[in-house]
Structures are given as structure tokens and as C-alpha cells.
XYZ file of N, CA and C in Angstrom:
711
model
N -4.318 -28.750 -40.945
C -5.273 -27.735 -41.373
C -5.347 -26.629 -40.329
N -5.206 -25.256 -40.764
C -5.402 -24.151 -39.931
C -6.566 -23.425 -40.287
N -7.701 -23.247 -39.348
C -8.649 -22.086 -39.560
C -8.619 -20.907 -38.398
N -9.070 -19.856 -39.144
C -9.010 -18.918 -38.260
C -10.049 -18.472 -38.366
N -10.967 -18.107 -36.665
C -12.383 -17.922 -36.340
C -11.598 -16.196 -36.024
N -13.021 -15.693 -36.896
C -12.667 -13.738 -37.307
C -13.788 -13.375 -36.190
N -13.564 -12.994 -35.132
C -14.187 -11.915 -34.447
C -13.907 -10.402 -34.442
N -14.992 -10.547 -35.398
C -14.499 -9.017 -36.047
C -16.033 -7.988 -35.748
N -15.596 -6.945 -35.945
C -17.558 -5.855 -35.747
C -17.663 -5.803 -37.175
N -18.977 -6.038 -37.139
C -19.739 -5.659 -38.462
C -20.918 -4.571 -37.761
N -21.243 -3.910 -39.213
C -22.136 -2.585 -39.211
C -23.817 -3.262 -39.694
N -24.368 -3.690 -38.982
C -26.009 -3.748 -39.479
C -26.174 -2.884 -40.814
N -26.994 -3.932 -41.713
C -27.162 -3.209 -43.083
C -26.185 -2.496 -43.868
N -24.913 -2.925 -43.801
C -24.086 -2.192 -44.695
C -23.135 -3.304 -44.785
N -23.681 -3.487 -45.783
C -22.894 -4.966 -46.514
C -21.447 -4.412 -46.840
N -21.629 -3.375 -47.629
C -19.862 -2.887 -48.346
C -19.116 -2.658 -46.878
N -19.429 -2.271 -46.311
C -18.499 -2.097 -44.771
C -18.235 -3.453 -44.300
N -18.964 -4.534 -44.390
C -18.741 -5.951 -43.492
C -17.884 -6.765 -44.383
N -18.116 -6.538 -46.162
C -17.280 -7.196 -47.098
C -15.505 -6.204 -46.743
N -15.536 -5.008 -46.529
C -14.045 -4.521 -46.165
C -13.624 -5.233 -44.961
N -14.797 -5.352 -43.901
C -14.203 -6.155 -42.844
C -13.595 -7.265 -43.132
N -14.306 -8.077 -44.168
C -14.121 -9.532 -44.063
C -12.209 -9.511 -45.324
N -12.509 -8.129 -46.425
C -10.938 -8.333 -46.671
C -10.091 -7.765 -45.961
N -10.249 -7.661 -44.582
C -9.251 -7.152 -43.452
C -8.826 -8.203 -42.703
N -9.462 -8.733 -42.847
C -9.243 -10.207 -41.813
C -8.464 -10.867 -42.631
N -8.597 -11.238 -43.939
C -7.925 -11.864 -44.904
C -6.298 -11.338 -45.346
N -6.525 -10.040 -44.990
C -5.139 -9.596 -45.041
C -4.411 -9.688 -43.793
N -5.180 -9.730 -42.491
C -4.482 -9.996 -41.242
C -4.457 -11.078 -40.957
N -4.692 -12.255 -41.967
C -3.970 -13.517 -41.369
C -3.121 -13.636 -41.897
N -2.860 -13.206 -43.179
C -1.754 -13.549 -43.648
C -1.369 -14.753 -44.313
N -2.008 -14.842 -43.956
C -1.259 -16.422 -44.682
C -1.425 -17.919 -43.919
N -2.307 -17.042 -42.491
C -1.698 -18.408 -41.731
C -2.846 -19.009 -41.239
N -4.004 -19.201 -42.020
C -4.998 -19.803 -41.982
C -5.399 -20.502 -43.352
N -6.182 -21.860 -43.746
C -6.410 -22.493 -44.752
C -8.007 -21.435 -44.870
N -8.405 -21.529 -43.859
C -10.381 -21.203 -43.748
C -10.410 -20.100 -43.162
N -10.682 -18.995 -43.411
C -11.377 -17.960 -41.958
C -12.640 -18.017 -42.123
N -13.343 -18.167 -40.953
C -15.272 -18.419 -40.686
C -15.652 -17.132 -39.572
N -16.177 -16.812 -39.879
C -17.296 -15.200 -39.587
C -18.232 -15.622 -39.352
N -18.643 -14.686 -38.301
C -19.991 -15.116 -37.309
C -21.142 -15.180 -38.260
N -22.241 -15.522 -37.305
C -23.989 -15.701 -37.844
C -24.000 -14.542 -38.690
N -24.813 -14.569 -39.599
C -25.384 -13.155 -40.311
C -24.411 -11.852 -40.545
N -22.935 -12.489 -40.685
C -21.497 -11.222 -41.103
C -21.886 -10.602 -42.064
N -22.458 -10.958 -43.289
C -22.654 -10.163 -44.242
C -23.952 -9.137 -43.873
N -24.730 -9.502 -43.894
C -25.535 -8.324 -43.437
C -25.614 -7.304 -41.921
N -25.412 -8.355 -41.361
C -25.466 -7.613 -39.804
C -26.868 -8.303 -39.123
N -26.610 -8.989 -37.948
C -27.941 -9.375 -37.466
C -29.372 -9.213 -36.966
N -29.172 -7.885 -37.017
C -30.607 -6.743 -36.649
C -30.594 -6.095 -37.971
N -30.343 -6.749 -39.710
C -30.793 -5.864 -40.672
C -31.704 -5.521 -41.453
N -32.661 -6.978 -40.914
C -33.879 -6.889 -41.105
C -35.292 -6.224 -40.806
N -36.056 -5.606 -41.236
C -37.423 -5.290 -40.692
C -38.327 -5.832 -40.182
N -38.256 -7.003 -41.024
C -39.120 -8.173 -40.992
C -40.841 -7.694 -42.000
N -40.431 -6.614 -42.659
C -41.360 -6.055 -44.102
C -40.994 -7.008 -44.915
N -41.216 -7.837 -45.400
C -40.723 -8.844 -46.251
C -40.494 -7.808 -47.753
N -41.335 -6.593 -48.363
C -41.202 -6.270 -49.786
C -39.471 -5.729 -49.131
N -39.576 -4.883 -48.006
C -38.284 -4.378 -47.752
C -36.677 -5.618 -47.735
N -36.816 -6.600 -46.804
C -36.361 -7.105 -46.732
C -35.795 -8.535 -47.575
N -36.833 -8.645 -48.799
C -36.432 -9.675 -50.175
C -35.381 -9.056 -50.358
N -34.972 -7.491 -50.568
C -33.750 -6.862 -51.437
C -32.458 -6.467 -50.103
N -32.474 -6.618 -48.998
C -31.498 -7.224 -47.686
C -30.654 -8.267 -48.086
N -31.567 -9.674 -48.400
C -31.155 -10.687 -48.629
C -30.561 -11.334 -49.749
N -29.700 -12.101 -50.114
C -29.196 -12.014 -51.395
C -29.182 -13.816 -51.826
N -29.180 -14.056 -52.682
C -29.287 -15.199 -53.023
C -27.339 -15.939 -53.493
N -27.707 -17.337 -53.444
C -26.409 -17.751 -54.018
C -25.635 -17.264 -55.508
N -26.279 -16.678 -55.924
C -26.197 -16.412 -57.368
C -25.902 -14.594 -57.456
N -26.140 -13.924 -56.528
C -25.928 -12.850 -56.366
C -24.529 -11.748 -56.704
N -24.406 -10.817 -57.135
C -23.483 -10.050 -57.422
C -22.500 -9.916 -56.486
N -23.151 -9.958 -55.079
C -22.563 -9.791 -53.687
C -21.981 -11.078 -53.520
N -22.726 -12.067 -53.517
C -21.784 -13.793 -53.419
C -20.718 -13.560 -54.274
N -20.581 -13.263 -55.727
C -19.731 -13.146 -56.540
C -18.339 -12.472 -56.012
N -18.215 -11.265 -55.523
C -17.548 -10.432 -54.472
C -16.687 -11.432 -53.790
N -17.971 -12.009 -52.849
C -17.052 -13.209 -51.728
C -16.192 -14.295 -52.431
N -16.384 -14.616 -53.134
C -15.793 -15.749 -54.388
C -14.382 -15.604 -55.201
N -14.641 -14.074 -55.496
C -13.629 -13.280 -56.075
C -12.638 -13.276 -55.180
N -13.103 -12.620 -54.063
C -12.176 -12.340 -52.831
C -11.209 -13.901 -52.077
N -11.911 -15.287 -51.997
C -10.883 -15.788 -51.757
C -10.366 -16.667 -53.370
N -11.033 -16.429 -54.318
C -9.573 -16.259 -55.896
C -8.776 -15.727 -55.695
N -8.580 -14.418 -55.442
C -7.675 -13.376 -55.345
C -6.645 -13.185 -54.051
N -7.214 -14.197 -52.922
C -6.202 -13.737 -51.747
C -5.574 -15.635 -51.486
N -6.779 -16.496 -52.557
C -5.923 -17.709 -51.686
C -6.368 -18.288 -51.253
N -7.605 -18.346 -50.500
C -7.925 -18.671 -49.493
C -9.220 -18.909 -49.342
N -9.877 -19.828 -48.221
C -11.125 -20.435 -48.372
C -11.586 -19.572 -47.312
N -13.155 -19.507 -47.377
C -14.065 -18.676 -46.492
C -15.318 -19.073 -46.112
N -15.630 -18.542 -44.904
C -16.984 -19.363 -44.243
C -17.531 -18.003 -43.758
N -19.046 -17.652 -44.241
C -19.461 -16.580 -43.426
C -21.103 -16.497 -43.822
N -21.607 -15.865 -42.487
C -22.602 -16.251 -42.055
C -23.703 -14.807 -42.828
N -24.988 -14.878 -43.574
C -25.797 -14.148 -44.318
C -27.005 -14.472 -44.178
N -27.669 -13.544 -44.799
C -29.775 -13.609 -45.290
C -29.485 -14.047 -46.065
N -29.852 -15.094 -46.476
C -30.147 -15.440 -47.818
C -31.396 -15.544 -48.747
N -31.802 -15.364 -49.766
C -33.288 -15.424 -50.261
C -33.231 -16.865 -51.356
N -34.097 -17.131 -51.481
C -34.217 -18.328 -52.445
C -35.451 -18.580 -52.940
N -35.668 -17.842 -54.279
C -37.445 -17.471 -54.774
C -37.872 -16.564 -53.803
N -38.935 -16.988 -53.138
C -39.538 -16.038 -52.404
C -39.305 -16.257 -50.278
N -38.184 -17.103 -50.490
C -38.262 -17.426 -49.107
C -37.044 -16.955 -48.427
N -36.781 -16.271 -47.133
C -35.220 -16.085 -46.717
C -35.240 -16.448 -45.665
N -33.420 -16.843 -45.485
C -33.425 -17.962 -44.329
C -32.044 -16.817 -43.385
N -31.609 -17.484 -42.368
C -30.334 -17.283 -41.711
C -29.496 -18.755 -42.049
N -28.570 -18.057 -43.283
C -27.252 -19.154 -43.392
C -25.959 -18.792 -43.802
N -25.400 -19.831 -43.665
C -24.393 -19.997 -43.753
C -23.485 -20.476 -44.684
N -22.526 -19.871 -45.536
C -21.560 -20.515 -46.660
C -20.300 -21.255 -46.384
N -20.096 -22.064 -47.350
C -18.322 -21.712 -47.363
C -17.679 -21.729 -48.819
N -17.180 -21.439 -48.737
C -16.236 -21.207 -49.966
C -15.286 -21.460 -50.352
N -14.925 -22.134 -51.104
C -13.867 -23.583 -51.480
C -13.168 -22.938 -52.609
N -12.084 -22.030 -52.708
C -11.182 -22.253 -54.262
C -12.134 -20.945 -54.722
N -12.800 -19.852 -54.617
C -14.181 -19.204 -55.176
C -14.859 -20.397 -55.713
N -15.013 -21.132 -55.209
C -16.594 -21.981 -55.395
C -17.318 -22.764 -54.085
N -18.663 -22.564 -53.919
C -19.723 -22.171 -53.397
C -19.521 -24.133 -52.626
N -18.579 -24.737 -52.019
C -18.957 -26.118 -51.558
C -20.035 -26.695 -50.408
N -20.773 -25.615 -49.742
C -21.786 -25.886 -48.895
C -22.398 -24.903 -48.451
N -23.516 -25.117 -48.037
C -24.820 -23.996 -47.862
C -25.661 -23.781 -46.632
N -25.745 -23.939 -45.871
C -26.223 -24.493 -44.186
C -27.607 -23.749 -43.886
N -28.576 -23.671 -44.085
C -29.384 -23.101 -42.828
C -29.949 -23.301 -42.032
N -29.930 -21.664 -40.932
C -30.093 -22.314 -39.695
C -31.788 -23.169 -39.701
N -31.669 -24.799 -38.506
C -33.082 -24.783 -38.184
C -33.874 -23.968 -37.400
N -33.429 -23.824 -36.690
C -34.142 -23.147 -34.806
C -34.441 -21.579 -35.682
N -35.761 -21.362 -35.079
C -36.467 -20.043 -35.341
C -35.964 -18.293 -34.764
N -34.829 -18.861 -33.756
C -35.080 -17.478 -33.078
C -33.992 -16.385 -33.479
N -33.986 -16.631 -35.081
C -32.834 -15.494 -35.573
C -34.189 -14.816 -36.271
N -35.324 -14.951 -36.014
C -35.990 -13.699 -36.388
C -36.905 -13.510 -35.611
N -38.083 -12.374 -35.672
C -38.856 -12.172 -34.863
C -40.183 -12.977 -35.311
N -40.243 -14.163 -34.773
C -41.494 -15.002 -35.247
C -42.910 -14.673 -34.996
N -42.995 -13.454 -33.861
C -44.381 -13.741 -33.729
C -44.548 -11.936 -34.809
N -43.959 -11.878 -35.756
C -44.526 -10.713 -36.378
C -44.107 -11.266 -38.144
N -43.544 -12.534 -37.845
C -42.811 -12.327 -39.666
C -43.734 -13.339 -40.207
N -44.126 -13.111 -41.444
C -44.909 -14.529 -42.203
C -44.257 -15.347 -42.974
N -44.440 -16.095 -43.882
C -44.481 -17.322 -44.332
C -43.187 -17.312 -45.326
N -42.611 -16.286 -45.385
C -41.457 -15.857 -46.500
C -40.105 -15.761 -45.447
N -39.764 -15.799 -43.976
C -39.017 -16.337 -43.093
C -38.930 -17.650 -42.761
N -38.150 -18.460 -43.357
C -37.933 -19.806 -43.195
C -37.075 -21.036 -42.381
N -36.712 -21.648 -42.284
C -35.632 -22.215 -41.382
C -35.469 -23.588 -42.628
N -34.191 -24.134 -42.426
C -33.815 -25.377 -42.903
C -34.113 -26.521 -42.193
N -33.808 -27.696 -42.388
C -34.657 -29.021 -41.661
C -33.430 -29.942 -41.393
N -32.085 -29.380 -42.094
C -31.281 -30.677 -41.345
C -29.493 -30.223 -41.959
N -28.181 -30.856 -40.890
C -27.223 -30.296 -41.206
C -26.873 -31.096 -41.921
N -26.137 -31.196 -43.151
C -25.571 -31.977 -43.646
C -24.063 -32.067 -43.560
N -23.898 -33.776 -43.183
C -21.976 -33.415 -43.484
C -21.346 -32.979 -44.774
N -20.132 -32.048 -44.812
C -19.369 -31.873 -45.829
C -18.261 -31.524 -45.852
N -17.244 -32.049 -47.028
C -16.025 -32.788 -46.572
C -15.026 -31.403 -46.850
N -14.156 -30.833 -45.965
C -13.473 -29.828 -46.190
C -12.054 -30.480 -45.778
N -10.903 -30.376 -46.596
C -9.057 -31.200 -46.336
C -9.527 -32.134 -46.038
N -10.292 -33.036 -46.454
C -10.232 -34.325 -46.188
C -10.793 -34.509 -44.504
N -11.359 -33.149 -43.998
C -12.051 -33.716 -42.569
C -13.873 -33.475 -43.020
N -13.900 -34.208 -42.137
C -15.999 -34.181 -41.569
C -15.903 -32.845 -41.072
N -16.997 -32.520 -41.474
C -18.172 -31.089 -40.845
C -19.153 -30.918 -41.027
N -19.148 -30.161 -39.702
C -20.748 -29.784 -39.770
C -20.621 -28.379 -39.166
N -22.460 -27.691 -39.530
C -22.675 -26.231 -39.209
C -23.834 -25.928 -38.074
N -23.510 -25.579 -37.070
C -24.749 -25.190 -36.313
C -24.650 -23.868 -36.500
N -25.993 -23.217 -36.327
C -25.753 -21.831 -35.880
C -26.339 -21.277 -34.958
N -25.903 -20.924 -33.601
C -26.141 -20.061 -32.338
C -27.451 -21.225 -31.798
N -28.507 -20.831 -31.644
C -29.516 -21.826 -30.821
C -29.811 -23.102 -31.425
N -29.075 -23.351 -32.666
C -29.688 -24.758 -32.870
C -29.056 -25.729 -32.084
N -27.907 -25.632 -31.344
C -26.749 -26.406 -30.368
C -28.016 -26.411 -29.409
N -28.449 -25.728 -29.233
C -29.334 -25.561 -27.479
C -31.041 -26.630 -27.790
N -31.357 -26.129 -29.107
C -32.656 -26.843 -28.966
C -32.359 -28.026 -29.915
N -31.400 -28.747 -30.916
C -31.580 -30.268 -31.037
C -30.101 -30.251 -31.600
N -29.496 -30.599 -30.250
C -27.675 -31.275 -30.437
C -27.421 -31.817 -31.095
N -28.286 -32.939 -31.040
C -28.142 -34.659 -31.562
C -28.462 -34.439 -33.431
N -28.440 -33.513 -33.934
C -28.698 -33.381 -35.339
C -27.258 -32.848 -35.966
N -26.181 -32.346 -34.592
C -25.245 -32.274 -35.532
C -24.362 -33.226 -35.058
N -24.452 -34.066 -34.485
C -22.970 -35.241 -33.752
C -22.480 -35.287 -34.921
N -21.315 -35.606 -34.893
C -19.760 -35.746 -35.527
C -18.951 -36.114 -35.639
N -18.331 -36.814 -35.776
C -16.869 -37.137 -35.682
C -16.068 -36.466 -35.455
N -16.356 -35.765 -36.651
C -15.361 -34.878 -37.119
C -15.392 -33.687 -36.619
N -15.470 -32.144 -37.425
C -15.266 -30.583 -36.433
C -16.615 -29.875 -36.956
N -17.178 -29.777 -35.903
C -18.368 -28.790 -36.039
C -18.000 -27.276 -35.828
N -18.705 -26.102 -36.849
C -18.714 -24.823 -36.747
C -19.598 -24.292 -36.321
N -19.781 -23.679 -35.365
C -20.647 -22.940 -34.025
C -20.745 -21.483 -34.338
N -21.057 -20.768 -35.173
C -21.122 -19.825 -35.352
C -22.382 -18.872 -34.673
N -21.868 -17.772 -33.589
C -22.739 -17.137 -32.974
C -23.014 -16.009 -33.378
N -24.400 -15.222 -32.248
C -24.510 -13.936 -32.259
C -25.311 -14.134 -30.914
N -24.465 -13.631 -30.460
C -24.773 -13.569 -28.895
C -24.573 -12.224 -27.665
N -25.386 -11.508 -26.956
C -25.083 -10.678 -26.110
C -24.745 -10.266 -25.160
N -24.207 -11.586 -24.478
C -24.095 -11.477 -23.620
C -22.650 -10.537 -22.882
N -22.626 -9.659 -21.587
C -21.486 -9.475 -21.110
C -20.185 -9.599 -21.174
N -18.916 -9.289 -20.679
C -17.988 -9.944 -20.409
C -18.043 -10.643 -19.506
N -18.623 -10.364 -18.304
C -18.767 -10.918 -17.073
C -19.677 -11.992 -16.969
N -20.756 -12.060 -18.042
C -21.284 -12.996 -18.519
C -20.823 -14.364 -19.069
N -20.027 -13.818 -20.529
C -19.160 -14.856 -20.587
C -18.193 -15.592 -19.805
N -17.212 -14.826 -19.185
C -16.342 -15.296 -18.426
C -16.993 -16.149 -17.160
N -17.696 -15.413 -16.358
C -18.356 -16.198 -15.361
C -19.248 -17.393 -15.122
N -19.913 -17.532 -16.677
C -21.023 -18.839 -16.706
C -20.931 -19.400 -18.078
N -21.373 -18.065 -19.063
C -21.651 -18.828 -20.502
C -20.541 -19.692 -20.990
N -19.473 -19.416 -21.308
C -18.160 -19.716 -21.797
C -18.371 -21.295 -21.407
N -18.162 -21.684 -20.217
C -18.213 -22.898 -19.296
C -19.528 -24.134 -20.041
N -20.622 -22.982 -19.788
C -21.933 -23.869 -20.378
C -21.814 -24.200 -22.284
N -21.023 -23.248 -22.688
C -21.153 -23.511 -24.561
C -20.353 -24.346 -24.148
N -19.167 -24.373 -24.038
C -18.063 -25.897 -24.070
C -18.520 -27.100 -23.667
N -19.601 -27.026 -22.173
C -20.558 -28.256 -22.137
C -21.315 -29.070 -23.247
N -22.331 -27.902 -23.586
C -22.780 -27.831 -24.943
C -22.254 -28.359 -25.745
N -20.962 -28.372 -26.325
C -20.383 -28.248 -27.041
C -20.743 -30.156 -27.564
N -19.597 -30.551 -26.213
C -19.699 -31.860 -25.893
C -20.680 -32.954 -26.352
N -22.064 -32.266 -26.251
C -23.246 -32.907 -27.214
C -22.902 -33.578 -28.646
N -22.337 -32.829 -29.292
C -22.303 -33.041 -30.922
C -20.625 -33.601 -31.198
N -19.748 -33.007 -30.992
C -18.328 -33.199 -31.431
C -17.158 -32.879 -30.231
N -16.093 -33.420 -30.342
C -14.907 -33.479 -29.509
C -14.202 -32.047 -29.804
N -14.392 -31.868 -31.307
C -13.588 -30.781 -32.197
C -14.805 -29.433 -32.160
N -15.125 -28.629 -31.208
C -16.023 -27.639 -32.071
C -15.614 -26.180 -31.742
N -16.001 -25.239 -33.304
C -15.265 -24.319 -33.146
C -16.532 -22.917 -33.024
N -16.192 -21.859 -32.187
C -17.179 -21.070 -31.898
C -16.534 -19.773 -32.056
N -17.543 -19.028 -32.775
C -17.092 -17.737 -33.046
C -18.268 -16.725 -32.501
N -18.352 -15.835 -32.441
C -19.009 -14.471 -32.598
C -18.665 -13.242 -32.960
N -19.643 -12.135 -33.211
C -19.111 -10.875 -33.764
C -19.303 -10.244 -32.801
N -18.295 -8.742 -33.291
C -18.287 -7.564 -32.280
C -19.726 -6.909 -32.763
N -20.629 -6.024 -31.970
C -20.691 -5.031 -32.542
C -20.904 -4.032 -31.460
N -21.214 -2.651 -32.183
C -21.034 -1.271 -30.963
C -22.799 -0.800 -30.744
N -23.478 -1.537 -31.510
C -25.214 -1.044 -31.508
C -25.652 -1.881 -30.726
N -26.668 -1.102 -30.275
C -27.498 -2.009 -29.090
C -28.221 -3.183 -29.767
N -28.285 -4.409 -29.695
C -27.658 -5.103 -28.093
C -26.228 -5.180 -28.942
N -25.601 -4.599 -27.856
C -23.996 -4.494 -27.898
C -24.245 -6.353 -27.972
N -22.779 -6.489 -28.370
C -21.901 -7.869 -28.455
C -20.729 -7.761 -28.451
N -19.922 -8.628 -27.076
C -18.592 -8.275 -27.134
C -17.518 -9.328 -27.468
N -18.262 -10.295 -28.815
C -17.804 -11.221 -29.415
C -17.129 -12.153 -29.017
N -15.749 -12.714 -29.572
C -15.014 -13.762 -28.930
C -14.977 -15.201 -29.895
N -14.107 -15.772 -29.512
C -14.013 -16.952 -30.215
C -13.414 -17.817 -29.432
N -13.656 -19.461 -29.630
C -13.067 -20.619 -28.742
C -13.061 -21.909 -29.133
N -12.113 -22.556 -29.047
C -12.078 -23.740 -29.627
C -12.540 -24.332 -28.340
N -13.324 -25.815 -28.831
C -13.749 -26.404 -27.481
C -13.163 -27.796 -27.804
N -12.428 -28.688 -27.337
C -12.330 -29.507 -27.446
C -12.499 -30.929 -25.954
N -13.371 -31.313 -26.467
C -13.599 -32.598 -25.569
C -14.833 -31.620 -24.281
N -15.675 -30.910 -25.004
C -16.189 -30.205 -23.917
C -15.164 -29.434 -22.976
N -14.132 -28.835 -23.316
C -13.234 -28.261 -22.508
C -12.928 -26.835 -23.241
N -12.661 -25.757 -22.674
C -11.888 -24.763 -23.558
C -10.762 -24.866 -23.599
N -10.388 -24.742 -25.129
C -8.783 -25.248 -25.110
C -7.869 -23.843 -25.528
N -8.910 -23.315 -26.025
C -7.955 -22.049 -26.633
C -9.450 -21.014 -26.952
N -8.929 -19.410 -26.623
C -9.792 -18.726 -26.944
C -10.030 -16.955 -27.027
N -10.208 -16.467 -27.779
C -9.798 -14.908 -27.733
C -10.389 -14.027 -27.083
N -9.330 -13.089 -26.899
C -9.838 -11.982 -25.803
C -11.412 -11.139 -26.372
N -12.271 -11.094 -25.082
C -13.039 -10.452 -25.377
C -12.883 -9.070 -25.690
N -14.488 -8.382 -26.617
C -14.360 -6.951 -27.326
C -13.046 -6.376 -28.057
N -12.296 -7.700 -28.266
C -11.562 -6.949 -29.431
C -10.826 -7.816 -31.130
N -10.691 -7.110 -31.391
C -10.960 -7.663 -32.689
C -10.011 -8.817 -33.369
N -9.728 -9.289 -33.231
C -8.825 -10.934 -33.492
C -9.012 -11.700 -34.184
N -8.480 -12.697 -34.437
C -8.340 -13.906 -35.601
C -7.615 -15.239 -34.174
N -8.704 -15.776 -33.967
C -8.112 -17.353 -33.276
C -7.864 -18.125 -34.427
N -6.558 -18.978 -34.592
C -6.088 -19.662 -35.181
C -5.781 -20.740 -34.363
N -6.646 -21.825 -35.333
C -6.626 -23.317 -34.550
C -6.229 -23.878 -35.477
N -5.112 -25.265 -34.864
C -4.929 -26.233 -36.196
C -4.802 -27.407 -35.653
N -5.820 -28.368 -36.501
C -6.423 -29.418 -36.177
C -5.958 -30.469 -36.756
């Protein structure tokens, strides 16, 4: 099995720009990935919220959405399976999660638990979090989904066997990464699975992000892409 983690820039609030991103990536692998998985919140952008909830119900899009439909279409049409990270709404509640996409059909749904993909001390009761990861079976391997701080505040909810997806949004530096973080996520890592795969996005708006991607295996970095620029890591497991 080959996936390829897309560190790619997305544009805050401009979904049609992040869906061209995401069929750019699909055309630049080519062929040589089973999965490509896109950071936390790819479809919308991670600062696209207000946190106005009348504003922000129509941000967020549900599984059933015209825009999901798009993503569905897109790996019918190229081949290929997809993992990428959105607002989602569901009735009256929206979360930070995560898809994937099997064949254009919808095989798992993730959201994040940990609170701090929004601004909690201003949003009410219509910002939600999920309560638990579930395994689900992709080529015949185990997985699981964290996203960005839920690794940090309860590990032990995604252990594994099998390959966990780490999908970030993170700001830190280059010099940041390279010098400390990088070292400490692969520690991290170690908590939950032998196999885990970590992505992030570019973007050019403040707080800059100068993305990156890394396979961690055994708490170690085994492989991983150059920072601030735009790539496809291809791992095969």
C-alpha cells in the first residue's frame, strides 16, 4: 500500500481554490499513491471561521453536501482514494473532521476530540468535539485518526496496531521544527502506533505555516519532506 501525505497551501475560506489544490495533488502523484491525506481543516482553511455561528453554519458543510459530492466525484474520476481534513456541520452542531474516501464513497468520518481547533472561550454550544477514534479497515490494514492536539492531550485513545493518521495544523518555524518539534512529534508518536503518519499544510497568512510531512516509525523519523514547499511524501507500508 502507498499513501501520499499532500503538504500543500490552502487559502482560508475559499473552498474552490483548496478543492483545485487538492486536484493538483492528484494529478501530481500520478499514479503512485493508493490514498493521498491533506492536512486538518484542507477544505476550508483553518482560520475560516468567525466563530458567529448564523455565519459560520453555511462555512461548514455536511456529509451530504454538494461540496462532499465534488470530493467523491474527484477520486471516481482520477482513481483514487482520499483523506482530507474539513468543518463539518451535522443539524445544528459543527465539528473539526476528518474524511476518507473509499472508491467515491464516504468509508469513515473522524472528529477531532481535544477543543483547541476553535476559540472556546468565545464559541457556544453549536462548536462541538467527538468522544472517541474508531478503528477502520483501509487494504486490509488497521487505522486510526488523530488530529493535531488530540496526540498531546489523550494518546492512549488512539493505540494501534496498525497506522495511525496525524493530521496537523501547526505554526511553528523551520527552526522550530527542525531543532525540537520534529524530534518531540516522533516521540509522541510512539504513544499510540509503530506506523504513524503526519502531515501539515502550507499557508502564506498569518500565523504563517511552513507545513511538512513525516513518517514516524517506531518513534523514529524515517522519512520526511522538505519544509515550506509543496510536496507529496510517499510512504509504502
Amino acid at each position: 500500500m502507498k499513501i501520499g501525505l499532500v503538504s500543500y497551501e490552502f487559502n482560508n475560506g475559499k473552498i474552490e481554490y483548496n478543492i483545485e489544490k487538492i486536484e493538483k495533488a492528484i494529478i501530481s502523484s500520478n499514479g503512485s499513491a493508493d490514498l493521498l491525506c491533506f492536512g486538518e481543516t484542507f477544505l476550508q482553511g483553518f482560520d475560516s471561521l468567525s466563530w458567529n455561528y448564523e455565519i459560520d453554519k453555511n462555512i461548514a458543510i455536511t456529509k451530504e453536501s454538494v461540496t462532499m459530492e465534488k470530493l467523491k466525484k474527484l477520486s471516481e474520476k482520477h482513481k483514487i482514494d482520499l483523506a482530507i481534513g474539513y468543518i463539518e456541520r451535522e443539524k445544528e452542531n459543527i465539528y473539526s473532521s476528518y474524511v476518507v474516501i473509499e472508491k467515491g464513497k464516504i468509508i469513515h468520518n473522524y472528529r477531532r476530540i481535544t477543543k483547541n481547533w476553535k476559540e472556546y472561550s468565545i464559541t457556544d454550544e453549536h462548536y462541538c468535539e467527538g468522544e472517541i477514534s474508531e478503528t477502520f479497515i483501509y487494504k486490509n490494514r488497521e487505522f486510526k485518526i488523530a488530529l493535531c492536539g488530540d496526540m498531546w492531550i489523550c494518546p492512549k485513545k488512539f493505540k494501534i496496531n496498525g497506522i495511525l493518521l496525524w493530521p496537523v495544523y501547526c505554526n511553528f518555524t523551520k527552526d522550530e521544527w527542525k531543532n525540537t518539534e520534529q524530534s518531540e512529534y516522533a516521540k509522541q508518536s510512539k504513544l499510540a502506533s509503530d506506523n504513524v503518519l503526519l502531515l501539515n499544510s502550507i499557508t502564506k497568512e498569518e500565523p504563517i505555516s511552513v507545513g511538512g510531512a513525516y513518517y514516524f516509525k517506531n518513534g523514529k523519523i524515517e522519512n520526511s519532506l522538505e519544509l515550506d514547499k509543496e510536496d507529496i511524501l510517499i510512504v509504502e507500508i
